[in-house]
Short mmCIF file of C-alpha atoms in Angstrom, two decimals:
data_model
loop_
_atom_site.label_atom_id
_atom_site.label_comp_id
_atom_site.label_asym_id
_atom_site.label_seq_id
_atom_site.Cartn_x
_atom_site.Cartn_y
_atom_site.Cartn_z
CA MET A 702 -145.69 57.68 2.01
CA ALA A 703 -144.36 56.24 -0.91
CA ARG A 704 -141.83 59.10 -1.01
CA GLY A 705 -140.94 58.11 2.25
CA ILE A 706 -140.15 54.45 1.07
CA SER A 707 -138.21 55.89 -1.60
CA CYS A 708 -136.16 58.48 0.41
CA THR A 709 -135.63 54.80 2.40
CA ILE A 710 -134.55 53.22 -0.20
CA VAL A 711 -131.65 56.20 -1.61
CA LYS A 712 -129.98 56.45 1.89
CA LYS A 713 -129.84 53.01 2.60
CA LYS A 714 -128.20 52.96 -0.98
CA ILE A 715 -126.01 55.21 -0.34
CA MET A 716 -124.83 53.36 2.77
CA LEU A 717 -124.14 50.09 1.17
CA ASP A 718 -122.37 52.12 -1.56
CA PHE A 719 -120.21 53.77 0.98
CA ALA A 720 -119.59 50.02 3.11
CA LYS A 721 -118.69 48.49 -0.14
CA ALA A 722 -116.02 51.23 -0.85
CA SER A 723 -114.37 51.02 2.93
CA PHE A 724 -113.37 47.67 1.79
CA ASN A 725 -111.32 49.26 -0.94
CA HIS A 726 -110.14 52.31 0.35
CA THR A 727 -110.17 51.43 4.13
CA SER A 728 -109.92 54.61 6.39
CA GLY A 729 -110.66 55.76 10.01
CA HIS A 730 -114.23 55.95 9.07
CA HIS A 731 -114.63 52.22 9.05
CA ILE A 732 -115.73 52.72 12.97
CA ILE A 733 -118.25 55.69 11.63
CA LEU A 734 -119.71 53.43 8.89
CA SER A 735 -120.57 50.45 11.05
CA THR A 736 -122.33 52.89 14.12
CA ALA A 737 -124.18 54.50 11.20
CA LEU A 738 -125.13 51.29 9.74
CA LEU A 739 -126.01 49.46 13.14
CA TYR A 740 -128.60 52.39 13.83
CA THR A 741 -130.00 52.63 10.56
CA ALA A 742 -130.55 48.81 11.33
CA LYS A 743 -131.88 49.34 14.49
CA ALA A 744 -134.44 52.33 12.79
CA SER A 745 -135.51 49.31 9.77
CA PHE A 746 -136.63 46.95 12.54
CA SER A 747 -138.54 49.06 14.77
CA GLN A 748 -140.36 50.30 11.36
CA SER A 749 -140.20 47.24 9.65
CA ALA A 750 -138.62 48.42 6.67
CA GLY A 751 -135.61 47.36 4.09
CA HIS A 752 -133.55 44.41 6.08
CA PRO A 753 -131.90 44.81 9.06
CA VAL A 754 -130.18 42.13 9.44
CA ILE A 755 -128.33 42.59 6.01
CA LEU A 756 -127.39 46.38 7.06
CA GLY A 757 -126.56 44.95 10.60
CA ALA A 758 -124.30 42.17 9.24
CA ILE A 759 -122.65 44.60 6.77
CA ALA A 760 -121.69 46.66 9.99
CA ILE A 761 -119.75 43.59 11.85
CA LEU A 762 -117.54 42.71 8.77
CA ILE A 763 -116.61 46.03 8.80
CA LEU A 764 -115.82 45.98 11.90
CA LEU A 765 -114.35 42.04 11.93
CA HIS A 766 -112.46 43.62 8.72
CA ALA A 767 -110.55 46.81 9.98
CA ILE A 768 -109.92 44.16 13.00
CA ILE A 769 -108.68 41.55 11.26
CA THR A 770 -105.86 44.00 9.09
CA SER A 771 -104.91 45.51 11.81
CA ILE A 772 -102.96 42.27 13.09
CA PHE A 773 -101.68 42.74 9.54
CA SER A 774 -101.42 47.04 9.66
CA THR A 775 -97.52 47.80 10.21
CA PHE A 776 -97.71 51.21 12.08
CA LYS A 777 -95.60 54.18 11.51
CA ARG A 778 -95.12 57.24 13.08
CA ASP A 779 -96.75 60.75 10.83
CA VAL A 780 -95.93 64.47 12.13
CA HIS A 781 -99.11 65.01 9.85
CA ASN A 782 -101.48 64.11 12.50
CA LYS A 783 -101.90 60.79 11.25
CA THR A 784 -100.19 58.24 13.56
CA PHE A 785 -103.33 57.48 14.83
CA ARG A 786 -106.20 58.40 12.23
CA THR A 787 -107.13 55.01 10.85
CA VAL A 788 -109.16 51.94 13.06
CA TYR A 789 -106.06 49.93 12.51
CA ASP A 790 -103.86 52.01 14.45
CA ALA A 791 -105.91 51.09 17.67
CA ALA A 792 -103.94 47.93 17.43
CA SER A 793 -100.84 50.03 18.26
CA LEU A 794 -102.43 52.13 21.26
CA LEU A 795 -100.41 51.30 24.45
CA SER A 796 -98.33 48.43 22.44
CA ASN A 797 -95.79 50.01 19.37
CA PRO A 798 -92.13 50.00 18.95
CA ASP A 799 -91.57 53.34 20.98
CA SER A 800 -93.57 52.22 23.78
CA VAL A 801 -91.43 52.49 27.66
CA LEU A 802 -94.25 49.95 28.68
CA SER A 803 -94.23 46.61 28.08
CA ARG A 804 -97.13 44.67 27.17
CA GLY A 805 -97.37 43.37 30.30
CA GLY A 806 -97.38 46.28 32.41
CA VAL A 807 -100.16 48.07 30.97
CA GLY A 808 -102.17 46.72 33.70
CA ASP A 809 -99.70 46.82 35.92
CA SER A 810 -99.73 50.67 35.53
CA ILE A 811 -103.23 51.72 35.37
CA MET A 812 -103.70 49.96 38.61
CA ARG A 813 -100.62 51.52 40.70
CA TYR A 814 -102.58 54.99 39.02
CA GLU A 815 -105.76 54.02 40.45
CA HIS A 816 -104.32 53.25 43.53
CA LEU A 817 -103.41 57.00 44.06
CA PHE A 818 -106.80 57.82 43.69
CA ALA A 819 -108.52 55.09 46.32
CA GLY A 820 -111.76 55.87 46.32
CA ALA A 821 -112.65 58.21 43.73
CA ARG A 822 -116.28 58.26 42.02
CA ARG A 823 -117.37 55.49 44.50
CA GLU A 824 -116.86 57.89 47.50
CA THR A 825 -117.45 61.91 46.80
CA GLY A 826 -114.57 64.08 48.87
CA LYS A 827 -112.67 60.59 49.39
CA THR A 828 -110.03 62.54 47.16
CA SER A 829 -109.93 65.42 48.44
CA THR A 830 -108.67 64.56 52.21
CA GLY A 831 -105.33 65.71 52.74
CA ASN A 832 -103.87 62.90 53.26
CA SER A 833 -105.06 61.57 50.31
CA ILE A 834 -103.91 65.09 48.27
CA GLN A 835 -100.46 64.31 49.52
CA LYS A 836 -100.05 61.12 49.06
CA ARG A 837 -100.51 62.34 45.46
CA ALA A 838 -97.92 65.18 46.17
CA LYS A 839 -95.18 63.28 47.25
CA GLU A 840 -95.96 60.42 44.23
CA TYR A 841 -95.96 62.90 41.59
CA GLN A 842 -93.61 61.98 39.39
CA LYS A 843 -95.06 58.54 39.32
CA MET A 844 -98.96 59.33 38.64
CA VAL A 845 -97.93 62.08 35.56
CA ASN A 846 -95.18 59.40 34.19
CA ASN A 847 -97.64 56.40 34.54
CA PHE A 848 -100.54 58.96 33.41
CA TYR A 849 -99.57 60.29 30.34
CA ASP A 850 -97.65 56.29 29.78
CA LEU A 851 -101.13 55.52 29.66
CA VAL A 852 -102.89 57.53 27.77
CA THR A 853 -100.54 59.54 25.01
CA ASP A 854 -101.65 57.30 22.53
CA PHE A 855 -105.59 57.34 23.44
CA TYR A 856 -104.80 61.42 22.82
CA GLU A 857 -103.22 61.60 19.76
CA TRP A 858 -106.14 58.98 18.59
CA GLY A 859 -108.63 61.26 19.28
CA TRP A 860 -106.89 64.95 19.75
CA GLY A 861 -104.13 65.25 18.04
CA GLN A 862 -100.76 66.63 18.96
CA SER A 863 -101.75 69.29 21.21
CA PHE A 864 -103.14 68.52 24.35
CA HIS A 865 -104.96 70.73 25.07
CA PHE A 866 -108.13 72.62 24.81
CA ALA A 867 -109.38 76.44 23.36
CA PRO A 868 -111.70 79.30 22.99
CA ARG A 869 -113.79 78.50 19.51
CA LYS A 870 -115.82 81.22 17.49
CA LYS A 871 -118.83 80.37 15.62
CA GLY A 872 -118.02 78.41 12.13
CA GLU A 873 -114.22 78.12 13.05
CA SER A 874 -112.79 74.27 13.52
CA PHE A 875 -111.77 72.65 16.08
CA HIS A 876 -107.91 72.13 14.74
CA GLU A 877 -108.06 76.40 14.17
CA SER A 878 -109.04 77.20 17.72
CA ILE A 879 -105.81 75.20 18.74
CA ILE A 880 -103.32 76.52 16.86
CA ARG A 881 -105.01 80.27 17.12
CA ALA A 882 -105.25 80.20 21.35
CA GLU A 883 -100.86 78.50 20.50
CA HIS A 884 -99.97 81.34 17.98
CA TYR A 885 -101.97 83.72 21.10
CA VAL A 886 -99.98 82.55 23.57
CA ALA A 887 -96.58 83.38 21.57
CA LEU A 888 -97.45 86.44 20.81
CA ARG A 889 -98.67 87.56 24.38
CA ALA A 890 -95.22 85.89 25.56
CA ASN A 891 -93.35 88.59 22.65
CA ILE A 892 -91.79 85.23 21.50
CA GLN A 893 -89.75 86.53 17.94
CA PRO A 894 -87.23 84.86 15.52
CA GLY A 895 -84.37 83.75 17.20
CA SER A 896 -85.69 84.07 20.92
CA LYS A 897 -85.04 81.27 23.06
CA VAL A 898 -87.88 79.67 24.62
CA LEU A 899 -88.92 77.15 27.12
CA ASP A 900 -91.72 75.02 26.57
CA VAL A 901 -92.85 74.00 30.31
CA GLY A 902 -94.79 70.83 30.31
CA CYS A 903 -94.27 70.00 26.49
CA GLY A 904 -96.47 66.64 25.90
CA VAL A 905 -95.47 65.75 22.30
CA GLY A 906 -94.53 68.98 21.04
CA GLY A 907 -97.40 69.91 18.99
CA PRO A 908 -97.91 73.19 20.51
CA MET A 909 -94.01 73.86 20.40
CA ARG A 910 -93.75 72.88 16.58
CA ASN A 911 -96.68 75.43 15.75
CA ILE A 912 -95.30 78.22 17.31
CA HIS A 913 -91.76 77.48 15.96
CA GLN A 914 -93.42 77.42 12.72
CA LEU A 915 -95.00 81.01 13.86
CA SER A 916 -92.56 82.86 15.27
CA GLY A 917 -88.99 80.96 14.11
CA ALA A 918 -87.91 80.89 17.98
CA ASP A 919 -85.56 78.07 18.71
CA ILE A 920 -87.67 76.42 21.77
CA THR A 921 -86.69 73.48 24.27
CA GLY A 922 -89.62 71.31 25.41
CA VAL A 923 -89.52 69.76 29.25
CA THR A 924 -91.69 66.11 29.92
CA ILE A 925 -91.45 64.41 32.95
CA ASN A 926 -92.32 61.61 30.55
CA GLN A 927 -89.65 59.18 28.11
CA TYR A 928 -92.16 58.31 26.09
CA GLN A 929 -93.14 61.77 25.12
CA VAL A 930 -89.58 62.35 24.57
CA ARG A 931 -89.65 59.30 21.99
CA VAL A 932 -92.19 60.52 19.97
CA GLY A 933 -91.90 64.13 19.90
CA ASN A 934 -88.72 64.35 18.73
CA GLN A 935 -89.08 62.11 15.76
CA TYR A 936 -91.93 64.15 15.15
CA CYS A 937 -90.16 67.54 15.02
CA ALA A 938 -87.05 65.94 12.94
CA GLN A 939 -90.29 64.57 10.14
CA LYS A 940 -90.93 68.59 10.31
CA GLY A 941 -86.87 69.59 9.56
CA PHE A 942 -87.51 71.29 13.13
CA GLY A 943 -84.69 69.36 14.90
CA ASP A 944 -82.23 71.66 14.65
CA LYS A 945 -84.38 74.65 16.29
CA CYS A 946 -86.97 72.44 18.42
CA ARG A 947 -86.09 69.44 21.02
CA ILE A 948 -87.53 67.73 23.82
CA PHE A 949 -85.96 66.43 26.69
CA GLN A 950 -86.72 64.21 29.88
CA GLY A 951 -86.95 66.50 33.22
CA ASP A 952 -89.03 67.54 36.08
CA PHE A 953 -90.92 71.07 36.08
CA GLN A 954 -90.55 70.79 39.97
CA ASN A 955 -86.34 70.78 39.46
CA LEU A 956 -85.82 73.52 36.82
CA PRO A 957 -82.98 74.90 38.48
CA GLY A 958 -81.07 71.76 38.44
CA GLN A 959 -81.74 71.16 34.86
CA PHE A 960 -80.83 74.99 33.21
CA ASP A 961 -78.36 77.50 33.71
CA ALA A 962 -79.68 80.80 35.63
CA GLU A 963 -81.14 83.22 32.97
CA THR A 964 -81.09 80.83 29.51
CA PHE A 965 -84.61 81.89 28.51
CA ASP A 966 -86.26 85.23 26.84
CA ALA A 967 -88.89 83.29 27.31
CA ALA A 968 -91.25 80.66 28.79
CA TYR A 969 -94.37 78.94 28.15
CA ALA A 970 -96.79 76.30 29.77
CA ILE A 971 -99.88 74.83 27.91
CA GLU A 972 -102.64 73.11 30.38
CA ALA A 973 -99.23 71.76 32.18
CA THR A 974 -98.79 73.00 35.45
CA CYS A 975 -101.93 71.80 36.63
CA HIS A 976 -99.73 68.54 37.03
CA SER A 977 -97.06 70.53 39.68
CA PRO A 978 -97.90 69.06 43.22
CA ASP A 979 -96.44 72.88 44.24
CA ARG A 980 -97.32 75.37 41.70
CA ARG A 981 -95.04 77.80 43.49
CA THR A 982 -91.65 75.60 43.23
CA CYS A 983 -92.86 74.89 39.34
CA PHE A 984 -92.94 78.94 39.34
CA ARG A 985 -89.85 79.52 41.35
CA GLY A 986 -87.80 77.03 38.61
CA ILE A 987 -89.70 78.74 35.40
CA ASN A 988 -88.72 82.40 37.45
CA HIS A 989 -84.97 80.82 37.39
CA CYS A 990 -84.81 79.63 33.87
CA LEU A 991 -85.91 83.47 32.39
CA LYS A 992 -84.04 86.10 32.31
CA ARG A 993 -84.73 89.56 33.73
CA GLY A 994 -88.15 90.92 31.97
CA GLY A 995 -88.69 87.79 30.40
CA LEU A 996 -92.44 86.66 29.99
CA PHE A 997 -93.94 83.43 31.17
CA ALA A 998 -97.35 82.88 29.37
CA ALA A 999 -99.58 80.07 30.86
CA ILE A 1000 -102.86 78.26 29.68
CA ASP A 1001 -103.88 76.41 32.58
CA TRP A 1002 -106.84 74.59 34.32
CA ALA A 1003 -108.53 76.46 37.78
CA LEU A 1004 -111.97 76.26 39.53
CA LEU A 1005 -113.69 78.94 39.06
CA PRO A 1006 -115.35 81.21 41.56
CA ALA A 1007 -119.17 79.66 41.22
CA TYR A 1008 -117.04 76.41 42.58
CA ASP A 1009 -118.55 76.29 45.92
CA ALA A 1010 -116.52 73.59 48.14
CA GLU A 1011 -119.67 72.18 50.21
CA ASN A 1012 -121.24 71.77 47.51
CA PRO A 1013 -121.18 67.49 46.89
CA ASN A 1014 -122.21 67.82 43.56
CA HIS A 1015 -119.20 70.22 42.93
CA ILE A 1016 -116.74 67.82 44.90
CA ARG A 1017 -117.45 64.86 42.74
CA ILE A 1018 -117.27 66.86 39.59
CA LYS A 1019 -113.73 68.24 40.71
CA GLU A 1020 -112.75 64.94 41.66
CA GLY A 1021 -113.51 63.14 38.59
CA ILE A 1022 -111.40 65.52 36.67
CA GLU A 1023 -108.60 64.99 38.87
CA VAL A 1024 -108.25 61.31 38.83
CA GLY A 1025 -109.12 61.53 34.63
CA ASN A 1026 -106.29 63.76 34.09
CA GLY A 1027 -103.40 62.74 36.42
CA LEU A 1028 -103.69 66.14 38.31
CA PRO A 1029 -102.81 66.03 42.34
CA THR A 1030 -105.42 68.63 43.00
CA LEU A 1031 -107.42 71.46 41.47
CA ALA A 1032 -106.41 75.18 42.37
CA THR A 1033 -108.21 78.27 42.63
CA ILE A 1034 -107.35 81.14 40.19
CA LYS A 1035 -106.42 83.87 43.39
CA ILE A 1036 -103.89 80.47 44.49
CA ILE A 1037 -102.58 79.99 41.36
CA VAL A 1038 -102.14 83.70 41.16
CA ASP A 1039 -100.76 84.35 44.60
CA ASP A 1040 -98.09 81.39 43.76
CA LEU A 1041 -96.97 83.01 40.71
CA GLU A 1042 -96.43 86.76 42.82
CA SER A 1043 -94.63 84.36 45.25
CA ALA A 1044 -92.04 82.68 42.76
CA GLY A 1045 -91.26 86.64 41.63
CA PHE A 1046 -93.24 87.04 39.30
CA GLU A 1047 -95.29 90.30 38.45
CA VAL A 1048 -98.71 89.01 37.14
CA VAL A 1049 -99.68 90.99 33.84
CA ASP A 1050 -102.72 89.50 32.95
CA VAL A 1051 -104.90 86.95 33.79
CA PHE A 1052 -108.45 86.07 32.86
CA ASP A 1053 -110.90 83.14 31.32
CA ALA A 1054 -110.34 82.27 27.76
CA ASN A 1055 -114.00 80.77 28.05
CA GLN A 1056 -115.17 83.51 29.83
CA GLY A 1057 -117.40 83.99 26.29
CA VAL A 1058 -118.34 80.16 26.86
CA HIS A 1059 -122.36 81.04 26.25
CA SER A 1060 -122.40 83.88 24.16
CA GLU A 1061 -123.94 83.03 20.81
CA TYR A 1062 -120.59 83.65 18.48
CA GLU A 1063 -118.55 81.25 20.55
CA ILE A 1064 -118.62 76.98 20.62
CA PRO A 1065 -118.44 76.14 24.18
CA TRP A 1066 -114.95 74.87 24.86
CA TYR A 1067 -116.45 70.92 26.20
CA TYR A 1068 -118.74 70.64 23.01
CA THR A 1069 -115.58 69.46 20.93
CA LEU A 1070 -115.96 66.02 24.05
CA ASN A 1071 -119.91 66.09 23.69
CA GLY A 1072 -120.23 67.80 20.02
CA SER A 1073 -122.96 66.48 17.11
CA PHE A 1074 -121.91 62.90 14.94
CA THR A 1075 -119.31 64.39 12.12
CA LEU A 1076 -116.93 62.48 10.06
CA ASN A 1077 -113.80 64.53 11.29
CA GLY A 1078 -114.67 64.95 14.99
CA PHE A 1079 -116.46 61.88 15.28
CA ARG A 1080 -113.60 60.24 17.97
CA MET A 1081 -114.34 63.14 20.11
CA THR A 1082 -117.72 63.04 20.72
CA ARG A 1083 -119.20 60.63 23.50
CA LEU A 1084 -120.62 58.34 20.46
CA GLY A 1085 -117.20 58.30 19.39
CA ARG A 1086 -115.43 57.88 21.75
CA SER A 1087 -117.64 54.71 23.28
CA CYS A 1088 -117.24 53.52 19.77
CA THR A 1089 -113.26 53.44 20.50
CA HIS A 1090 -113.95 51.69 23.75
CA ALA A 1091 -115.83 49.01 22.15
CA LEU A 1092 -113.32 48.51 19.72
CA VAL A 1093 -110.12 49.28 22.03
CA SER A 1094 -112.06 46.32 24.50
CA CYS A 1095 -112.34 43.83 21.49
CA LEU A 1096 -108.61 43.95 20.60
CA GLU A 1097 -107.83 43.32 23.96
CA PHE A 1098 -110.32 40.33 24.38
CA LEU A 1099 -108.48 39.18 20.98
CA LYS A 1100 -105.44 40.01 22.88
CA ILE A 1101 -103.89 42.35 20.38
CA ALA A 1102 -104.01 44.83 22.20
CA PRO A 1103 -102.58 44.90 26.07
CA LYS A 1104 -104.24 43.64 28.84
CA GLY A 1105 -105.62 46.67 30.91
CA SER A 1106 -106.24 49.03 27.51
CA ALA A 1107 -109.63 49.45 28.03
CA ARG A 1108 -109.15 50.38 31.54
CA VAL A 1109 -107.64 53.12 29.99
CA SER A 1110 -110.03 53.72 27.78
CA ALA A 1111 -113.08 54.18 30.07
CA LEU A 1112 -110.89 55.82 32.64
CA LEU A 1113 -111.02 58.94 29.99
CA ASN A 1114 -114.85 58.58 28.70
CA ALA A 1115 -115.17 58.83 32.57
CA ALA A 1116 -113.15 62.30 32.77
CA ALA A 1117 -114.68 63.66 29.43
CA LEU A 1118 -118.01 63.16 31.39
CA ASP A 1119 -117.11 65.30 34.31
CA LEU A 1120 -114.77 68.30 32.05
CA VAL A 1121 -118.10 68.56 30.28
CA GLU A 1122 -120.42 69.14 33.38
CA GLY A 1123 -117.80 70.98 34.81
CA GLY A 1124 -118.22 73.50 32.15
CA ARG A 1125 -121.74 73.64 31.69
CA LYS A 1126 -122.20 74.47 35.21
CA GLY A 1127 -119.83 77.26 34.94
CA ILE A 1128 -117.45 75.73 38.15
CA PHE A 1129 -114.62 74.92 35.92
CA THR A 1130 -112.49 75.86 32.75
CA PRO A 1131 -109.44 74.72 31.27
CA CYS A 1132 -108.23 78.00 29.81
CA LEU A 1133 -106.90 80.35 32.53
CA PHE A 1134 -104.25 82.29 30.87
CA ILE A 1135 -101.81 84.35 32.66
CA LEU A 1136 -98.86 86.50 31.73
CA ALA A 1137 -96.73 87.05 34.33
CA ARG A 1138 -93.35 89.14 33.69
CA LYS A 1139 -90.29 88.24 36.04
CA LYS A 1140 -89.23 91.12 38.24
#
């Protein structure tokens, strides 16, 4: 008994020392520390041991300290994945010097986005009707643009600059798996020093910079979102890659209107063409841009053979993934392959890169969204997302963050749950690898 009490005292002393240090060295661990202290306080209260009120008060003070300091902090972008690394930076989510949305425009933007998915998560099957899908396909530019205006900051906050999943080996960190997937794409697409390469749907250019660093290729990225163009080109310049990596605003549904025929040696798309309202048109545009024999490598989202279009639970998960990720509708592997072949490609290879997801040597791709409590990966876990949502809600209530910020956070939290469920049931993969050659 005495030993148990002694251990409790030691643990609380460590927590208190950590708390004291955090006031002198402010970092993204504030929110983790506050959560840990609150849980410790709760446990102490239930066991009638220690000083739960004091621990709870310290947790609240740390959060208040972070929020107050955020008002006076200076926002600064950092290509080395540090733009949104501190709690203070939460005050700049959806409201920073690069934003294309006005503070008052966030609420309007999320309302317009949700309108395109009317009935989602309330009535299963509602957003899978032909009319609903056609409405999103017709207004895909507005849908995808609004989506990335709203979520780009949140993705950087919790994920980094490469907005995608990856197969992950035991002992491999999340970020190591991300870079390995990008390098695999580059190697399979035969990207060489001096190759002219097209990045289709490039986001803020995380994969582009990693692939250039590996290969020395000259890479041009296209994204429909102006905010991502601003941010991505800043990061390329900070890396010293401005002459070899550049991002343009453009629509990958109209690549022939933006590039001459046979401009690029290779092309790739990483979790991007799933946003297309008509993949065949998108793939034809990529084919137009490639030199004859050029390779196109892609990682895409897809429904797996286990998906049952008559199963209400499967439909619910599918629709949740779509509304939470700005997708007109998810496609099967067969549909994607057929569209590539119809666009003039020879499909060289296609497989689910997560096919070993339940192997003892693999970490499931969705584990990052539902994983254990760790300092480095905390924001991506379910508990971390809940804490982020609470922080954003608080900042919005205090009128530091724009109105509507909490709704965006809630949208992404719900999407994460659907992704995890789809992965566990084996009906969805975000890592369908495709290699195709222009005929």
